[in-house]
PDB file of C-alpha atoms in Angstrom:
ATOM      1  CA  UNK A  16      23.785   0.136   6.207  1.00  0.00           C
ATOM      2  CA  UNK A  17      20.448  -0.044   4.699  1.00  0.00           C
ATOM      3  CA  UNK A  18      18.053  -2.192   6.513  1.00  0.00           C
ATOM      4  CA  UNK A  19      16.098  -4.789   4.553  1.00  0.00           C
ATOM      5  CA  UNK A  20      12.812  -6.063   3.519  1.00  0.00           C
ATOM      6  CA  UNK A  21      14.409  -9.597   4.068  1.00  0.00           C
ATOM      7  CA  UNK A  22      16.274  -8.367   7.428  1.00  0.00           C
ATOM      8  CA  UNK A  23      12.962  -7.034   8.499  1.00  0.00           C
ATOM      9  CA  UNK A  24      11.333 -10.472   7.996  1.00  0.00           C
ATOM     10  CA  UNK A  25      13.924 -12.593   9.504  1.00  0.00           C
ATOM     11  CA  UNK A  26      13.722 -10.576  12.775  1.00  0.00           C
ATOM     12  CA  UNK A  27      10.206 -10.718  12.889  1.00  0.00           C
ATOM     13  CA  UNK A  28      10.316 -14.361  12.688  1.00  0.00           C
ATOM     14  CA  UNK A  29      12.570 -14.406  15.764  1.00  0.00           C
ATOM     15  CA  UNK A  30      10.245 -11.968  17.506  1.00  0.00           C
ATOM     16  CA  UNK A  31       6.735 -13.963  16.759  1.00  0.00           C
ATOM     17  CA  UNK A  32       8.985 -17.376  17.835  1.00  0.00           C
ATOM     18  CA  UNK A  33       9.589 -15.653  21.199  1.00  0.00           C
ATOM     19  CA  UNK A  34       6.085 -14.519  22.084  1.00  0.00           C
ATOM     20  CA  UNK A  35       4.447 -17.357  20.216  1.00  0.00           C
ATOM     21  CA  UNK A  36       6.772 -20.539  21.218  1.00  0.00           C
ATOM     22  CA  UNK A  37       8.677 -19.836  23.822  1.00  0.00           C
ATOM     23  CA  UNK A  38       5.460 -17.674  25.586  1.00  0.00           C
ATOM     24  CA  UNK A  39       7.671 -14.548  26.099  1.00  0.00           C
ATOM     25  CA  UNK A  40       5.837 -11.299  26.760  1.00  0.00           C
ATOM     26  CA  UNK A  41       7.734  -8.643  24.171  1.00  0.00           C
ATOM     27  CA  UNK A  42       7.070  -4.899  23.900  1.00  0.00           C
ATOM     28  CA  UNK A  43       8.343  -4.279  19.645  1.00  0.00           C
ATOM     29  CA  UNK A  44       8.543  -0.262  19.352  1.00  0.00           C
ATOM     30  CA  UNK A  45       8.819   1.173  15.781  1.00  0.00           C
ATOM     31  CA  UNK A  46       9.394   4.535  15.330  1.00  0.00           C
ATOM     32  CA  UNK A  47       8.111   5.617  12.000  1.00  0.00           C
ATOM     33  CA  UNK A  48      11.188   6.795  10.840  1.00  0.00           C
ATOM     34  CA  UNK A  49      12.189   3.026  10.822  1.00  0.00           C
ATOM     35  CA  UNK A  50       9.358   2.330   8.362  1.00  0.00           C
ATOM     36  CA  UNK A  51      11.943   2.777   5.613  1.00  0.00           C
ATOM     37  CA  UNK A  52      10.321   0.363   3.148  1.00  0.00           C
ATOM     38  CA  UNK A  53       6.305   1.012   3.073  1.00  0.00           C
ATOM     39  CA  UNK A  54       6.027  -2.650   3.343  1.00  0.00           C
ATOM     40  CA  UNK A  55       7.384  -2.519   6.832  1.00  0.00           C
ATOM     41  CA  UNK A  56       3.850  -0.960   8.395  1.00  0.00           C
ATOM     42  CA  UNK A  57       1.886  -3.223   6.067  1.00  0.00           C
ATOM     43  CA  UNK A  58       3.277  -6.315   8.046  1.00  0.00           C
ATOM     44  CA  UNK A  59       2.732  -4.451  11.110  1.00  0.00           C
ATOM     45  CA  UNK A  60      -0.829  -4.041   9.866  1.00  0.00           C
ATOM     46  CA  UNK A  61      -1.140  -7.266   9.054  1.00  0.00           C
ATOM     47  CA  UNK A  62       0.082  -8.144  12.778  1.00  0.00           C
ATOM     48  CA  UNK A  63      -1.555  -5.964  14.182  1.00  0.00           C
ATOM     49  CA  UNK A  64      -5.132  -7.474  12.527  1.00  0.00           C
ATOM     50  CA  UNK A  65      -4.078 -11.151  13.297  1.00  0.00           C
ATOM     51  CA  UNK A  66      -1.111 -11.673  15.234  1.00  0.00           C
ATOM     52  CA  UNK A  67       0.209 -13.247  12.435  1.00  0.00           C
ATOM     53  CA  UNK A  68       1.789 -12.288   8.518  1.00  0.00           C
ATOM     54  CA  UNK A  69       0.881 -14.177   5.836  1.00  0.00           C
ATOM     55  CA  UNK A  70       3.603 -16.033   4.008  1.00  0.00           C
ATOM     56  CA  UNK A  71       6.315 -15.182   6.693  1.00  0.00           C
ATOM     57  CA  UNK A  72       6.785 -18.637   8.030  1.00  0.00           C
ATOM     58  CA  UNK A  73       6.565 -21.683   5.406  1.00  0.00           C
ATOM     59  CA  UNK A  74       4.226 -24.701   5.890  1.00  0.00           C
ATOM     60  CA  UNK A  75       7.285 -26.862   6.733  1.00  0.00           C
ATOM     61  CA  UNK A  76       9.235 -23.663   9.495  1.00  0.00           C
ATOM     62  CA  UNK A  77       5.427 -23.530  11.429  1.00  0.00           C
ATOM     63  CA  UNK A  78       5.547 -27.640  11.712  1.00  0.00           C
ATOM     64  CA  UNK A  79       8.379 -27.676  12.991  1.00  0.00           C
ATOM     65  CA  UNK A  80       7.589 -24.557  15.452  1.00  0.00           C
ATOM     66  CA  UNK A  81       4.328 -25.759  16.582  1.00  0.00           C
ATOM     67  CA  UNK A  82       5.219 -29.078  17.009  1.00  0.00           C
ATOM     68  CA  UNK A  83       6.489 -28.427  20.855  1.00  0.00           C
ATOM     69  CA  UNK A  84       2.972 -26.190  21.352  1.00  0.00           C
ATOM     70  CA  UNK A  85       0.803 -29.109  20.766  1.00  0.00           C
ATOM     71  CA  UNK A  86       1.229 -30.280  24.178  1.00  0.00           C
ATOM     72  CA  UNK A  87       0.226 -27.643  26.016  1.00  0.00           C
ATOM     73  CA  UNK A  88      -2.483 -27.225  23.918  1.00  0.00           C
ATOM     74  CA  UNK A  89      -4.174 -30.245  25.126  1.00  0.00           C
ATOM     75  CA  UNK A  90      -3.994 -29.432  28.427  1.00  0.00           C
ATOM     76  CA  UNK A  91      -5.873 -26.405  27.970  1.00  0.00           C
ATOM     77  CA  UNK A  92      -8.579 -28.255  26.315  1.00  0.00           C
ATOM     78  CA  UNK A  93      -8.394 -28.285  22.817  1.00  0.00           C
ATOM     79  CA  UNK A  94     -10.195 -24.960  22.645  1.00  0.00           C
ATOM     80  CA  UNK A  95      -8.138 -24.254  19.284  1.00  0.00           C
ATOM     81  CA  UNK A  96      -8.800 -25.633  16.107  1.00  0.00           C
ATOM     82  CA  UNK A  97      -5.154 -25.542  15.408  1.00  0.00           C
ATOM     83  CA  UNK A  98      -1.759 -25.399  16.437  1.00  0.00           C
ATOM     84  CA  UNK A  99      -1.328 -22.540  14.136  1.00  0.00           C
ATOM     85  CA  UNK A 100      -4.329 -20.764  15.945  1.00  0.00           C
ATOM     86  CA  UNK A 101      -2.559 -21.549  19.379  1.00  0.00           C
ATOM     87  CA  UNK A 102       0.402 -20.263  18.133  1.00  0.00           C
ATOM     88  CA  UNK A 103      -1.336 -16.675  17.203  1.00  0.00           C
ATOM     89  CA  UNK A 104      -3.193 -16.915  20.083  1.00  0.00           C
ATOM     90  CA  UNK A 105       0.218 -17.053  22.052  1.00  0.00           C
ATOM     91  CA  UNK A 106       1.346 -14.173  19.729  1.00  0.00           C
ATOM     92  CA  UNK A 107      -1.302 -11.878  20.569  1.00  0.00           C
ATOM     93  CA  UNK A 108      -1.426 -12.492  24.269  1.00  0.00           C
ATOM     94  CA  UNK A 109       2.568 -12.076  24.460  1.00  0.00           C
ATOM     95  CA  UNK A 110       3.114  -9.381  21.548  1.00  0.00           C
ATOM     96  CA  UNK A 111       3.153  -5.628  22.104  1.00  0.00           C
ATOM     97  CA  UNK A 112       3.273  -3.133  19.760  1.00  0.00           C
ATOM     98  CA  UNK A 113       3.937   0.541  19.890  1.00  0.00           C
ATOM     99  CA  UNK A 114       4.287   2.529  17.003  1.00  0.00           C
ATOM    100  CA  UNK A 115       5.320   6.024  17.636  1.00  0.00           C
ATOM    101  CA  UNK A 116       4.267   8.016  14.670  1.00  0.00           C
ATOM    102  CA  UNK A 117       4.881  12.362  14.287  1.00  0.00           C
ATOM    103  CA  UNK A 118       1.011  13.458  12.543  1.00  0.00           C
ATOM    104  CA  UNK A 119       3.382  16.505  11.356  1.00  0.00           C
ATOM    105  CA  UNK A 120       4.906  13.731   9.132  1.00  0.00           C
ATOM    106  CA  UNK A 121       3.750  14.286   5.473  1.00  0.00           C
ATOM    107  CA  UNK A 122       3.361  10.229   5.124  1.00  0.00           C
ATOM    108  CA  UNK A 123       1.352  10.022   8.375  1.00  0.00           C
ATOM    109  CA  UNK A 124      -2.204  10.567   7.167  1.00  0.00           C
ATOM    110  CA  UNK A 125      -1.395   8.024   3.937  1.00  0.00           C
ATOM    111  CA  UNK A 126      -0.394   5.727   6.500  1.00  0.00           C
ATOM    112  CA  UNK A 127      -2.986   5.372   8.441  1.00  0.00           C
ATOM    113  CA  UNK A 128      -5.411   5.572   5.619  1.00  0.00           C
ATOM    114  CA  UNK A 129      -3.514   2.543   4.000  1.00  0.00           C
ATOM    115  CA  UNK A 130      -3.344   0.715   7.525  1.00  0.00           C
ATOM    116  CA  UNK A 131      -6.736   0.325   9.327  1.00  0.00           C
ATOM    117  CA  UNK A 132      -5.157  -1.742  12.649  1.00  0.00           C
ATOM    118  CA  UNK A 133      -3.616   1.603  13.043  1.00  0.00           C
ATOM    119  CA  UNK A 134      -7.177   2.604  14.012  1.00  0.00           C
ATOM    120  CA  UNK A 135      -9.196  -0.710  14.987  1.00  0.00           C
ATOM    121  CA  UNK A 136      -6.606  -2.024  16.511  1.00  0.00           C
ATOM    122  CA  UNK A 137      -4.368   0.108  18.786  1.00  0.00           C
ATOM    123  CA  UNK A 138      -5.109   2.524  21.371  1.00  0.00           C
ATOM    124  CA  UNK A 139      -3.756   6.084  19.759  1.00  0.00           C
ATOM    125  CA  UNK A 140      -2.215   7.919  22.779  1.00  0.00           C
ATOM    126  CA  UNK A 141      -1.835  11.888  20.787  1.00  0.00           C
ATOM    127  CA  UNK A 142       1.084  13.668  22.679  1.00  0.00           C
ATOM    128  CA  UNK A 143       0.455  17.517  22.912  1.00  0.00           C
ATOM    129  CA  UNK A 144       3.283  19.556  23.003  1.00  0.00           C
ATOM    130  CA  UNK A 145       5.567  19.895  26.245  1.00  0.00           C
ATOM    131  CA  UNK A 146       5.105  21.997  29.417  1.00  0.00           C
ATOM    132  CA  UNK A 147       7.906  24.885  29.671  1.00  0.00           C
ATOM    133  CA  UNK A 148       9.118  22.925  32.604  1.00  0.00           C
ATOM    134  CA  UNK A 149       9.681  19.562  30.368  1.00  0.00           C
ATOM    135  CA  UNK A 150      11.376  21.570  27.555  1.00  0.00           C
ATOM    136  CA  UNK A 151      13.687  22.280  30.291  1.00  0.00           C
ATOM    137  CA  UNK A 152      14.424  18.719  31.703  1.00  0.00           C
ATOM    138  CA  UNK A 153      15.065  17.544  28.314  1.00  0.00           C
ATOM    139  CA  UNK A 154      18.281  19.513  27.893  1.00  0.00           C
ATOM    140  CA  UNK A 155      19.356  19.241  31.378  1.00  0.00           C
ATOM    141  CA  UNK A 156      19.113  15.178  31.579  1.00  0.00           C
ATOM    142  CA  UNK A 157      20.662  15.309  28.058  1.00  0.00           C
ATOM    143  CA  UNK A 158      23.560  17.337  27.957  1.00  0.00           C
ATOM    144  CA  UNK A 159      24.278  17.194  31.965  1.00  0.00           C
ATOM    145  CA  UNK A 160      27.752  15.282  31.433  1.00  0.00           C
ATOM    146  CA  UNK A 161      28.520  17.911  28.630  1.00  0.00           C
ATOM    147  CA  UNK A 162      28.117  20.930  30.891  1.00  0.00           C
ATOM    148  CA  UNK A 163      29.866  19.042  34.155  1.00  0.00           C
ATOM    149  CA  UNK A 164      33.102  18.850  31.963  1.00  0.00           C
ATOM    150  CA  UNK A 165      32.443  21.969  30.280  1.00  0.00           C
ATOM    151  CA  UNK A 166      34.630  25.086  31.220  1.00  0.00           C
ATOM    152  CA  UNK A 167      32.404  27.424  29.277  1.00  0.00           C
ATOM    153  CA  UNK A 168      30.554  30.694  31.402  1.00  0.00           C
ATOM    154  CA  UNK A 169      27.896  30.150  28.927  1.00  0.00           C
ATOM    155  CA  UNK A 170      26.812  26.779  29.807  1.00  0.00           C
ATOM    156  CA  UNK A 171      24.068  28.016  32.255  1.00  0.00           C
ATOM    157  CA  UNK A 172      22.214  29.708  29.903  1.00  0.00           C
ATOM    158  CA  UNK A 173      22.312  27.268  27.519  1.00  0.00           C
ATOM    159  CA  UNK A 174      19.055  25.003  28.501  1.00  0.00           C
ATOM    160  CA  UNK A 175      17.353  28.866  28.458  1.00  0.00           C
ATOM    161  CA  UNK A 176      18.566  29.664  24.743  1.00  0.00           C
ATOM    162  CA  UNK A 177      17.103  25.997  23.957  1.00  0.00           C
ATOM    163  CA  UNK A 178      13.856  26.628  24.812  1.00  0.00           C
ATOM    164  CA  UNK A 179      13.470  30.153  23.640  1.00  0.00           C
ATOM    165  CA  UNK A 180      14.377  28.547  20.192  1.00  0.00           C
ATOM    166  CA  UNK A 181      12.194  25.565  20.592  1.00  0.00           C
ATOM    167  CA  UNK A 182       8.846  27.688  21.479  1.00  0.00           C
ATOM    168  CA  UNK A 183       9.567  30.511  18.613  1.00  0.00           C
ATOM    169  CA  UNK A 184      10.596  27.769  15.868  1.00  0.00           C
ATOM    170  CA  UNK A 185       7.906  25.299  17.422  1.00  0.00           C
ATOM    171  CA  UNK A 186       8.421  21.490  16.042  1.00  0.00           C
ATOM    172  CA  UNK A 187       7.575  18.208  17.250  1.00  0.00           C
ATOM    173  CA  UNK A 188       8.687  16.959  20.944  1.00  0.00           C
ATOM    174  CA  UNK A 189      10.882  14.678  18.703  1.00  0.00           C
ATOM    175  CA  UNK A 190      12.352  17.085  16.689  1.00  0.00           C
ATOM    176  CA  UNK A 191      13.317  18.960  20.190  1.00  0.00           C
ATOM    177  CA  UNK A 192      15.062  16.284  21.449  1.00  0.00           C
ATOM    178  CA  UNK A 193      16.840  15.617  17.869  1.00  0.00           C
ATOM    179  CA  UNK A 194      17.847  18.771  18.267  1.00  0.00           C
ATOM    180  CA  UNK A 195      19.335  18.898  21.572  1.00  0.00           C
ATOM    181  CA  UNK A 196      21.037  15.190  20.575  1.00  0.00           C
ATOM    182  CA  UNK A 197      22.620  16.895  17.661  1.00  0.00           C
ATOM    183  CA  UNK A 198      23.638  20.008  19.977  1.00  0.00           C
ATOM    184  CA  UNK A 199      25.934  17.205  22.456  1.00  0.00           C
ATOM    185  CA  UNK A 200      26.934  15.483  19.473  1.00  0.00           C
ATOM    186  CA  UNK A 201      28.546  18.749  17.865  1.00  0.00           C
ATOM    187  CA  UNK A 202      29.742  19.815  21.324  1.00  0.00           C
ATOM    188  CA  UNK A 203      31.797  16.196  22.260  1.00  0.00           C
ATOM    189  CA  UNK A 204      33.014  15.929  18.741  1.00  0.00           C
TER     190      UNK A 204
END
């Protein structure tokens, strides 16, 4: 199923109506393999820059959103111009967003060039590559119920042979874990 510009929207309606109505605090995590339409991360920029996307709600849709907000607005003072300015004031205290993004991926430097909240906005947290001793967690947390019902003598070298192959092919910490997902798919199917 191929995910939509339209989908996309429509779900980010619901999310913005949940942190900016209904004053839920909501952690939104996009991998950027989900940015399958480049018009995904420029809404996220433009989210990211405002706490709001322009065009995404009509005049008529944020009426009839605000129109429960403008009470509590008034008890806070009137220290917003706007209901709409409440509402994205709402959004940005309640909306969190983390975007997990591989700098190995041949897109990455466009995208950030094309997306300044990227920088201006976000805190960038750069993951280094894994100790010896978390390339060997991964595979044991992963595949644990695949070795307990395994019969196989080789099973206990298995998380060894992993991470031989991981540190002389190298790769992201994402491809790693792809790769050992792939490894209990193949071995359950």
């Amino acid at each position: 199923m191929n995910y939509s510009l339209k989908q996309f929207k429509t779900d980010l309606k619901q999310l913005l109506v949940r942190c900016g109505v209904e004053g839920e605090k909501v952690l939104y995590f996009v991998e950027d393999h989900q940015l399958v339409n480049p018009a995904f991360l420029e809404i996220i920029n433009s989210l990211l820059s405002g706490a709001e996307v322009p065009g995404l709600f009509t005049n008529e849709e944020l009426d009839g959103l605000c129109a429960p907000l403008r009470e509590e607005m008034a008890t806070m003072g009137f220290e917003h111009k706007s209901l709409f300015s409440f509402f994205t004031s709402r959004v940005k205290q309640n909306l969190h967003v983390a975007l997990s993004m591989d700098p190995g991926n041949e897109a990455f430097a466009m995208r950030c060039e094309a997306n300044p909240a990227l920088y201006n906005r976000c805190s960038i947290q750069w993951m280094d590559a894994w100790s010896k001793e978390g390339l060997i967690q991964v595979p044991e947390m992963m595949l644990k119920e695949v070795m307990d019902t395994s019969e196989e003598d080789s099973d206990e070298h298995l998380v060894e042979q992993m991470v031989e192959l991981q540190e002389m092919v190298g790769g992201t910490p994402r491809q790693y874990v792809a790769f050992v997902e792939m490894y209990r798919k193949i071995f359950v199917a």
